[in-house]
Amino acid sequence: MSRLVVQMQTSADGYVEAADPAVQWQLWDWGPNWPWDEELKRDFNETFRAVDRILLSRKMVEQGYIDHWARIAESHPDEPDFAFAGRVGDAEKIVFSTAEGGHFRWPRTRWAAGGLAETIARLKAGPGADLIAFGGTGFAAALASAGVVDEYQFYVNPTAVGRGESLFRSVAGGLRLTLARSKSYACGMVVNTYTPRGQANP
C-alpha cells in the first residue's frame, strides 16, 4: 500500500501563503540560487527517491511547474543537489482539475480519473512507490480536508508573516497530528514531519 506525502514550505507562524505577496519569507524561491545548507539539500533529494508519482493541481502545471524543473534538470545534469529535478521528469505526474482539458505535451503526465478521494485511494492500492503532492494552498487544503494524506512534511522557514493562508483552513473540527520527526538545519530551516491521527473535534 502506497502513502501520500504532502510537502509544503511554511512560515515560522504556520502559514503556507503570506497575506501580503510582497513578503519574501521563503529561504529558497525555487530558482537556481539555493541558500539551503548541504545537509538539507541531501535530505530533500532523499525524499524524492522514495516516490515515483507526483500529484499536481492544474494551476501548478499551468504556472510552469513541469517546464521549470525540466529546465533545471537540463542545466544541472550532473549535480547531485539537483537530482530531484530529474526525478520530477521521470516520475508519473497525475494532474487534478475540476475540468479536464486535452492532452499534455509532457511525457508521463495524465489527468486524474475520477474524484479526489476516489482516485487517490485507487492510486494507493495499485502498484508503485509512495506519492507526493505539490500544489497551491487550495489543492493542499482539499487533500487535507479529504483525509487522504498519510504524512505532512513542513519545511518551516525562519520568517513570520503575520497573516496568511493555512493548509488546514477547510478541515472541519481541526486535525490531530503526531510528530514523527523533527530536524533543524544550519540555514535556519526546520523540517517537521507529522502523521494525522484524526479530527480534533469530530
PDB file of C-alpha atoms in Angstrom:
ATOM      1  CA  MET A   1       0.000   0.000   0.000  1.00  0.00           C
ATOM      2  CA  SER A   2       1.460   3.343  -1.042  1.00  0.00           C
ATOM      3  CA  ARG A   3       1.364   6.501   1.068  1.00  0.00           C
ATOM      4  CA  LEU A   4       0.547  10.076   0.092  1.00  0.00           C
ATOM      5  CA  VAL A   5       3.007  12.717   1.299  1.00  0.00           C
ATOM      6  CA  VAL A   6       2.173  16.421   1.238  1.00  0.00           C
ATOM      7  CA  GLN A   7       5.252  18.628   1.324  1.00  0.00           C
ATOM      8  CA  MET A   8       4.863  22.348   1.944  1.00  0.00           C
ATOM      9  CA  GLN A   9       7.051  25.272   2.886  1.00  0.00           C
ATOM     10  CA  THR A  10       5.564  27.198   5.819  1.00  0.00           C
ATOM     11  CA  SER A  11       6.365  30.372   7.674  1.00  0.00           C
ATOM     12  CA  ALA A  12       7.501  30.264  11.307  1.00  0.00           C
ATOM     13  CA  ASP A  13       3.947  31.184  12.344  1.00  0.00           C
ATOM     14  CA  GLY A  14       2.394  28.325  10.389  1.00  0.00           C
ATOM     15  CA  TYR A  15       1.185  29.881   7.149  1.00  0.00           C
ATOM     16  CA  VAL A  16       1.774  28.354   3.720  1.00  0.00           C
ATOM     17  CA  GLU A  17       0.981  31.602   1.919  1.00  0.00           C
ATOM     18  CA  ALA A  18       1.522  35.165   3.145  1.00  0.00           C
ATOM     19  CA  ALA A  19      -1.407  37.587   3.026  1.00  0.00           C
ATOM     20  CA  ASP A  20       0.993  40.191   1.638  1.00  0.00           C
ATOM     21  CA  PRO A  21       2.555  38.748  -1.544  1.00  0.00           C
ATOM     22  CA  ALA A  22       5.446  41.210  -1.216  1.00  0.00           C
ATOM     23  CA  VAL A  23       6.742  39.447   1.913  1.00  0.00           C
ATOM     24  CA  GLN A  24       9.798  37.356   0.983  1.00  0.00           C
ATOM     25  CA  TRP A  25       9.511  34.636   3.599  1.00  0.00           C
ATOM     26  CA  GLN A  26      10.944  31.547   1.867  1.00  0.00           C
ATOM     27  CA  LEU A  27      14.676  30.926   2.095  1.00  0.00           C
ATOM     28  CA  TRP A  28      14.553  29.419  -1.374  1.00  0.00           C
ATOM     29  CA  ASP A  29      12.228  30.628  -4.124  1.00  0.00           C
ATOM     30  CA  TRP A  30      12.874  27.515  -6.284  1.00  0.00           C
ATOM     31  CA  GLY A  31      15.315  29.400  -8.501  1.00  0.00           C
ATOM     32  CA  PRO A  32      18.910  28.420  -9.374  1.00  0.00           C
ATOM     33  CA  ASN A  33      20.382  30.167  -6.302  1.00  0.00           C
ATOM     34  CA  TRP A  34      19.873  27.738  -3.468  1.00  0.00           C
ATOM     35  CA  PRO A  35      20.686  29.015   0.067  1.00  0.00           C
ATOM     36  CA  TRP A  36      19.785  25.760   1.817  1.00  0.00           C
ATOM     37  CA  ASP A  37      22.734  24.070   3.517  1.00  0.00           C
ATOM     38  CA  GLU A  38      24.231  20.880   2.095  1.00  0.00           C
ATOM     39  CA  GLU A  39      22.606  18.561   4.647  1.00  0.00           C
ATOM     40  CA  LEU A  40      19.136  19.906   3.895  1.00  0.00           C
ATOM     41  CA  LYS A  41      19.728  19.564   0.156  1.00  0.00           C
ATOM     42  CA  ARG A  42      20.712  15.914   0.624  1.00  0.00           C
ATOM     43  CA  ASP A  43      17.691  15.163   2.794  1.00  0.00           C
ATOM     44  CA  PHE A  44      15.348  16.909   0.333  1.00  0.00           C
ATOM     45  CA  ASN A  45      16.707  14.820  -2.530  1.00  0.00           C
ATOM     46  CA  GLU A  46      16.317  11.672  -0.436  1.00  0.00           C
ATOM     47  CA  THR A  47      12.572  12.352  -0.196  1.00  0.00           C
ATOM     48  CA  PHE A  48      12.263  12.120  -3.967  1.00  0.00           C
ATOM     49  CA  ARG A  49      13.993   8.751  -4.107  1.00  0.00           C
ATOM     50  CA  ALA A  50      11.079   7.224  -2.181  1.00  0.00           C
ATOM     51  CA  VAL A  51       8.346   8.383  -4.606  1.00  0.00           C
ATOM     52  CA  ASP A  52       7.516   7.577  -8.222  1.00  0.00           C
ATOM     53  CA  ARG A  53       4.261   9.506  -8.728  1.00  0.00           C
ATOM     54  CA  ILE A  54       3.626  13.223  -8.288  1.00  0.00           C
ATOM     55  CA  LEU A  55       0.162  14.692  -7.769  1.00  0.00           C
ATOM     56  CA  LEU A  56      -0.278  18.215  -9.117  1.00  0.00           C
ATOM     57  CA  SER A  57      -3.056  20.728  -9.329  1.00  0.00           C
ATOM     58  CA  ARG A  58      -3.957  22.062 -12.758  1.00  0.00           C
ATOM     59  CA  LYS A  59      -2.959  25.541 -11.569  1.00  0.00           C
ATOM     60  CA  MET A  60       0.522  24.298 -10.625  1.00  0.00           C
ATOM     61  CA  VAL A  61       1.020  22.836 -14.090  1.00  0.00           C
ATOM     62  CA  GLU A  62      -0.267  25.972 -15.821  1.00  0.00           C
ATOM     63  CA  GLN A  63       2.113  28.083 -13.743  1.00  0.00           C
ATOM     64  CA  GLY A  64       5.035  26.138 -15.193  1.00  0.00           C
ATOM     65  CA  TYR A  65       5.993  23.527 -12.588  1.00  0.00           C
ATOM     66  CA  ILE A  66       6.926  20.801 -15.096  1.00  0.00           C
ATOM     67  CA  ASP A  67       8.675  23.147 -17.525  1.00  0.00           C
ATOM     68  CA  HIS A  68      10.630  24.806 -14.713  1.00  0.00           C
ATOM     69  CA  TRP A  69      12.098  21.606 -13.316  1.00  0.00           C
ATOM     70  CA  ALA A  70      12.754  20.247 -16.799  1.00  0.00           C
ATOM     71  CA  ARG A  71      14.919  23.315 -17.457  1.00  0.00           C
ATOM     72  CA  ILE A  72      16.697  22.941 -14.111  1.00  0.00           C
ATOM     73  CA  ALA A  73      17.393  19.248 -14.777  1.00  0.00           C
ATOM     74  CA  GLU A  74      18.752  20.082 -18.218  1.00  0.00           C
ATOM     75  CA  SER A  75      21.035  22.843 -16.946  1.00  0.00           C
ATOM     76  CA  HIS A  76      22.334  20.816 -13.949  1.00  0.00           C
ATOM     77  CA  PRO A  77      22.532  17.263 -15.336  1.00  0.00           C
ATOM     78  CA  ASP A  78      25.413  16.009 -13.184  1.00  0.00           C
ATOM     79  CA  GLU A  79      24.881  17.945  -9.950  1.00  0.00           C
ATOM     80  CA  PRO A  80      23.678  15.759  -7.044  1.00  0.00           C
ATOM     81  CA  ASP A  81      21.897  18.711  -5.430  1.00  0.00           C
ATOM     82  CA  PHE A  82      19.519  18.880  -8.399  1.00  0.00           C
ATOM     83  CA  ALA A  83      18.893  15.140  -8.752  1.00  0.00           C
ATOM     84  CA  PHE A  84      15.300  15.732  -7.629  1.00  0.00           C
ATOM     85  CA  ALA A  85      14.651  17.827 -10.752  1.00  0.00           C
ATOM     86  CA  GLY A  86      15.400  14.794 -12.910  1.00  0.00           C
ATOM     87  CA  ARG A  87      13.074  12.731 -10.740  1.00  0.00           C
ATOM     88  CA  VAL A  88      10.256  15.194 -11.453  1.00  0.00           C
ATOM     89  CA  GLY A  89      10.677  14.462 -15.146  1.00  0.00           C
ATOM     90  CA  ASP A  90      10.977  10.701 -14.671  1.00  0.00           C
ATOM     91  CA  ALA A  91       8.024  10.317 -12.297  1.00  0.00           C
ATOM     92  CA  GLU A  92       4.443   9.816 -13.418  1.00  0.00           C
ATOM     93  CA  LYS A  93       2.597  13.106 -12.988  1.00  0.00           C
ATOM     94  CA  ILE A  94      -1.124  12.997 -12.240  1.00  0.00           C
ATOM     95  CA  VAL A  95      -2.988  16.283 -12.609  1.00  0.00           C
ATOM     96  CA  PHE A  96      -6.184  17.063 -10.701  1.00  0.00           C
ATOM     97  CA  SER A  97      -8.731  19.512 -12.033  1.00  0.00           C
ATOM     98  CA  THR A  98     -12.474  20.103 -11.954  1.00  0.00           C
ATOM     99  CA  ALA A  99     -12.394  20.323 -15.751  1.00  0.00           C
ATOM    100  CA  GLU A 100     -10.273  18.084 -17.957  1.00  0.00           C
ATOM    101  CA  GLY A 101      -8.762  19.736 -21.000  1.00  0.00           C
ATOM    102  CA  GLY A 102      -6.955  17.950 -23.794  1.00  0.00           C
ATOM    103  CA  HIS A 103      -3.692  16.041 -23.888  1.00  0.00           C
ATOM    104  CA  PHE A 104      -0.482  17.024 -22.149  1.00  0.00           C
ATOM    105  CA  ARG A 105       2.667  17.688 -24.142  1.00  0.00           C
ATOM    106  CA  TRP A 106       4.868  16.266 -21.375  1.00  0.00           C
ATOM    107  CA  PRO A 107       5.622  12.546 -21.175  1.00  0.00           C
ATOM    108  CA  ARG A 108       4.339  10.518 -18.232  1.00  0.00           C
ATOM    109  CA  THR A 109       1.666  13.153 -17.480  1.00  0.00           C
ATOM    110  CA  ARG A 110      -2.049  12.439 -17.352  1.00  0.00           C
ATOM    111  CA  TRP A 111      -5.307  13.681 -15.898  1.00  0.00           C
ATOM    112  CA  ALA A 112      -6.657  12.116 -12.719  1.00  0.00           C
ATOM    113  CA  ALA A 113      -9.558   9.793 -13.446  1.00  0.00           C
ATOM    114  CA  GLY A 114     -12.423  10.396 -11.035  1.00  0.00           C
ATOM    115  CA  GLY A 115     -12.893  12.358  -7.836  1.00  0.00           C
ATOM    116  CA  LEU A 116     -10.082  13.341  -5.477  1.00  0.00           C
ATOM    117  CA  ALA A 117     -10.551  10.792  -2.664  1.00  0.00           C
ATOM    118  CA  GLU A 118     -11.615   8.013  -5.037  1.00  0.00           C
ATOM    119  CA  THR A 119      -8.620   8.492  -7.340  1.00  0.00           C
ATOM    120  CA  ILE A 120      -6.081   8.678  -4.532  1.00  0.00           C
ATOM    121  CA  ALA A 121      -7.466   5.545  -2.893  1.00  0.00           C
ATOM    122  CA  ARG A 122      -7.075   3.718  -6.190  1.00  0.00           C
ATOM    123  CA  LEU A 123      -3.516   5.010  -6.667  1.00  0.00           C
ATOM    124  CA  LYS A 124      -2.512   3.950  -3.163  1.00  0.00           C
ATOM    125  CA  ALA A 125      -3.909   0.460  -3.663  1.00  0.00           C
ATOM    126  CA  GLY A 126      -2.195  -0.008  -7.023  1.00  0.00           C
ATOM    127  CA  PRO A 127       1.423  -0.823  -7.801  1.00  0.00           C
ATOM    128  CA  GLY A 128       4.178   1.706  -7.253  1.00  0.00           C
ATOM    129  CA  ALA A 129       6.081   3.539  -4.564  1.00  0.00           C
ATOM    130  CA  ASP A 130       4.785   6.455  -2.491  1.00  0.00           C
ATOM    131  CA  LEU A 131       3.040   9.501  -3.938  1.00  0.00           C
ATOM    132  CA  ILE A 132       3.949  13.122  -3.242  1.00  0.00           C
ATOM    133  CA  ALA A 133       1.675  16.113  -3.773  1.00  0.00           C
ATOM    134  CA  PHE A 134       2.586  19.632  -4.829  1.00  0.00           C
ATOM    135  CA  GLY A 135       0.194  22.451  -5.481  1.00  0.00           C
ATOM    136  CA  GLY A 136      -1.147  25.709  -4.241  1.00  0.00           C
ATOM    137  CA  THR A 137      -2.852  26.227  -0.931  1.00  0.00           C
ATOM    138  CA  GLY A 138      -6.258  25.281  -2.328  1.00  0.00           C
ATOM    139  CA  PHE A 139      -5.130  21.898  -3.635  1.00  0.00           C
ATOM    140  CA  ALA A 140      -3.231  21.033  -0.461  1.00  0.00           C
ATOM    141  CA  ALA A 141      -6.193  22.125   1.659  1.00  0.00           C
ATOM    142  CA  ALA A 142      -8.517  19.896  -0.391  1.00  0.00           C
ATOM    143  CA  LEU A 143      -6.242  16.906   0.225  1.00  0.00           C
ATOM    144  CA  ALA A 144      -6.177  17.629   3.960  1.00  0.00           C
ATOM    145  CA  SER A 145      -9.946  18.057   4.082  1.00  0.00           C
ATOM    146  CA  ALA A 146     -10.482  14.774   2.198  1.00  0.00           C
ATOM    147  CA  GLY A 147      -8.447  12.907   4.810  1.00  0.00           C
ATOM    148  CA  VAL A 148      -6.230  11.195   2.220  1.00  0.00           C
ATOM    149  CA  VAL A 149      -2.824  12.426   3.422  1.00  0.00           C
ATOM    150  CA  ASP A 150      -0.584   9.935   5.237  1.00  0.00           C
ATOM    151  CA  GLU A 151       2.316  12.262   6.004  1.00  0.00           C
ATOM    152  CA  TYR A 152       2.840  16.011   6.150  1.00  0.00           C
ATOM    153  CA  GLN A 153       6.347  17.385   5.677  1.00  0.00           C
ATOM    154  CA  PHE A 154       6.523  21.035   6.737  1.00  0.00           C
ATOM    155  CA  TYR A 155       9.650  22.960   5.766  1.00  0.00           C
ATOM    156  CA  VAL A 156       9.475  25.734   8.356  1.00  0.00           C
ATOM    157  CA  ASN A 157      11.227  28.928   7.259  1.00  0.00           C
ATOM    158  CA  PRO A 158      12.697  31.291   9.888  1.00  0.00           C
ATOM    159  CA  THR A 159      10.329  34.145   8.986  1.00  0.00           C
ATOM    160  CA  ALA A 160       6.946  35.074  10.463  1.00  0.00           C
ATOM    161  CA  VAL A 161       4.438  36.638   8.058  1.00  0.00           C
ATOM    162  CA  GLY A 162       1.743  37.809  10.495  1.00  0.00           C
ATOM    163  CA  ARG A 163      -1.250  36.830   8.376  1.00  0.00           C
ATOM    164  CA  GLY A 164      -1.852  34.344   5.611  1.00  0.00           C
ATOM    165  CA  GLU A 165      -3.429  31.107   4.434  1.00  0.00           C
ATOM    166  CA  SER A 166      -3.453  27.877   6.420  1.00  0.00           C
ATOM    167  CA  LEU A 167      -3.148  24.456   4.864  1.00  0.00           C
ATOM    168  CA  PHE A 168      -5.900  23.252   7.218  1.00  0.00           C
ATOM    169  CA  ARG A 169      -8.362  26.059   6.527  1.00  0.00           C
ATOM    170  CA  SER A 170     -11.074  23.676   5.294  1.00  0.00           C
ATOM    171  CA  VAL A 171     -10.590  20.828   7.780  1.00  0.00           C
ATOM    172  CA  ALA A 172     -13.763  20.884   9.876  1.00  0.00           C
ATOM    173  CA  GLY A 173     -13.094  20.356  13.567  1.00  0.00           C
ATOM    174  CA  GLY A 174      -9.325  20.546  13.272  1.00  0.00           C
ATOM    175  CA  LEU A 175      -6.871  17.703  12.826  1.00  0.00           C
ATOM    176  CA  ARG A 176      -4.796  15.881  15.417  1.00  0.00           C
ATOM    177  CA  LEU A 177      -1.225  15.206  14.308  1.00  0.00           C
ATOM    178  CA  THR A 178       1.583  13.033  15.629  1.00  0.00           C
ATOM    179  CA  LEU A 179       5.100  14.406  15.295  1.00  0.00           C
ATOM    180  CA  ALA A 180       7.086  11.637  13.595  1.00  0.00           C
ATOM    181  CA  ARG A 181      10.383  13.518  13.437  1.00  0.00           C
ATOM    182  CA  SER A 182      11.843  16.996  13.556  1.00  0.00           C
ATOM    183  CA  LYS A 183      15.208  18.183  12.289  1.00  0.00           C
ATOM    184  CA  SER A 184      16.821  21.603  12.256  1.00  0.00           C
ATOM    185  CA  TYR A 185      19.413  22.753   9.750  1.00  0.00           C
ATOM    186  CA  ALA A 186      22.279  25.223   9.690  1.00  0.00           C
ATOM    187  CA  CYS A 187      20.483  27.516   7.196  1.00  0.00           C
ATOM    188  CA  GLY A 188      17.680  28.108   9.736  1.00  0.00           C
ATOM    189  CA  MET A 189      15.112  25.725   8.273  1.00  0.00           C
ATOM    190  CA  VAL A 190      13.340  23.186  10.486  1.00  0.00           C
ATOM    191  CA  VAL A 191      11.604  20.207   8.865  1.00  0.00           C
ATOM    192  CA  ASN A 192       8.724  18.788  10.899  1.00  0.00           C
ATOM    193  CA  THR A 193       7.110  15.563   9.739  1.00  0.00           C
ATOM    194  CA  TYR A 194       3.648  14.661  11.026  1.00  0.00           C
ATOM    195  CA  THR A 195       1.210  11.823  10.575  1.00  0.00           C
ATOM    196  CA  PRO A 196      -2.532  12.514  11.020  1.00  0.00           C
ATOM    197  CA  ARG A 197      -4.440  10.970  13.914  1.00  0.00           C
ATOM    198  CA  GLY A 198      -7.931  12.176  13.010  1.00  0.00           C
ATOM    199  CA  GLN A 199     -10.215  15.103  13.628  1.00  0.00           C
ATOM    200  CA  ALA A 200      -9.674  17.040  16.833  1.00  0.00           C
ATOM    201  CA  ASN A 201     -13.412  17.587  17.355  1.00  0.00           C
ATOM    202  CA  PRO A 202     -15.355  15.056  15.261  1.00  0.00           C
TER     203      PRO A 202
END
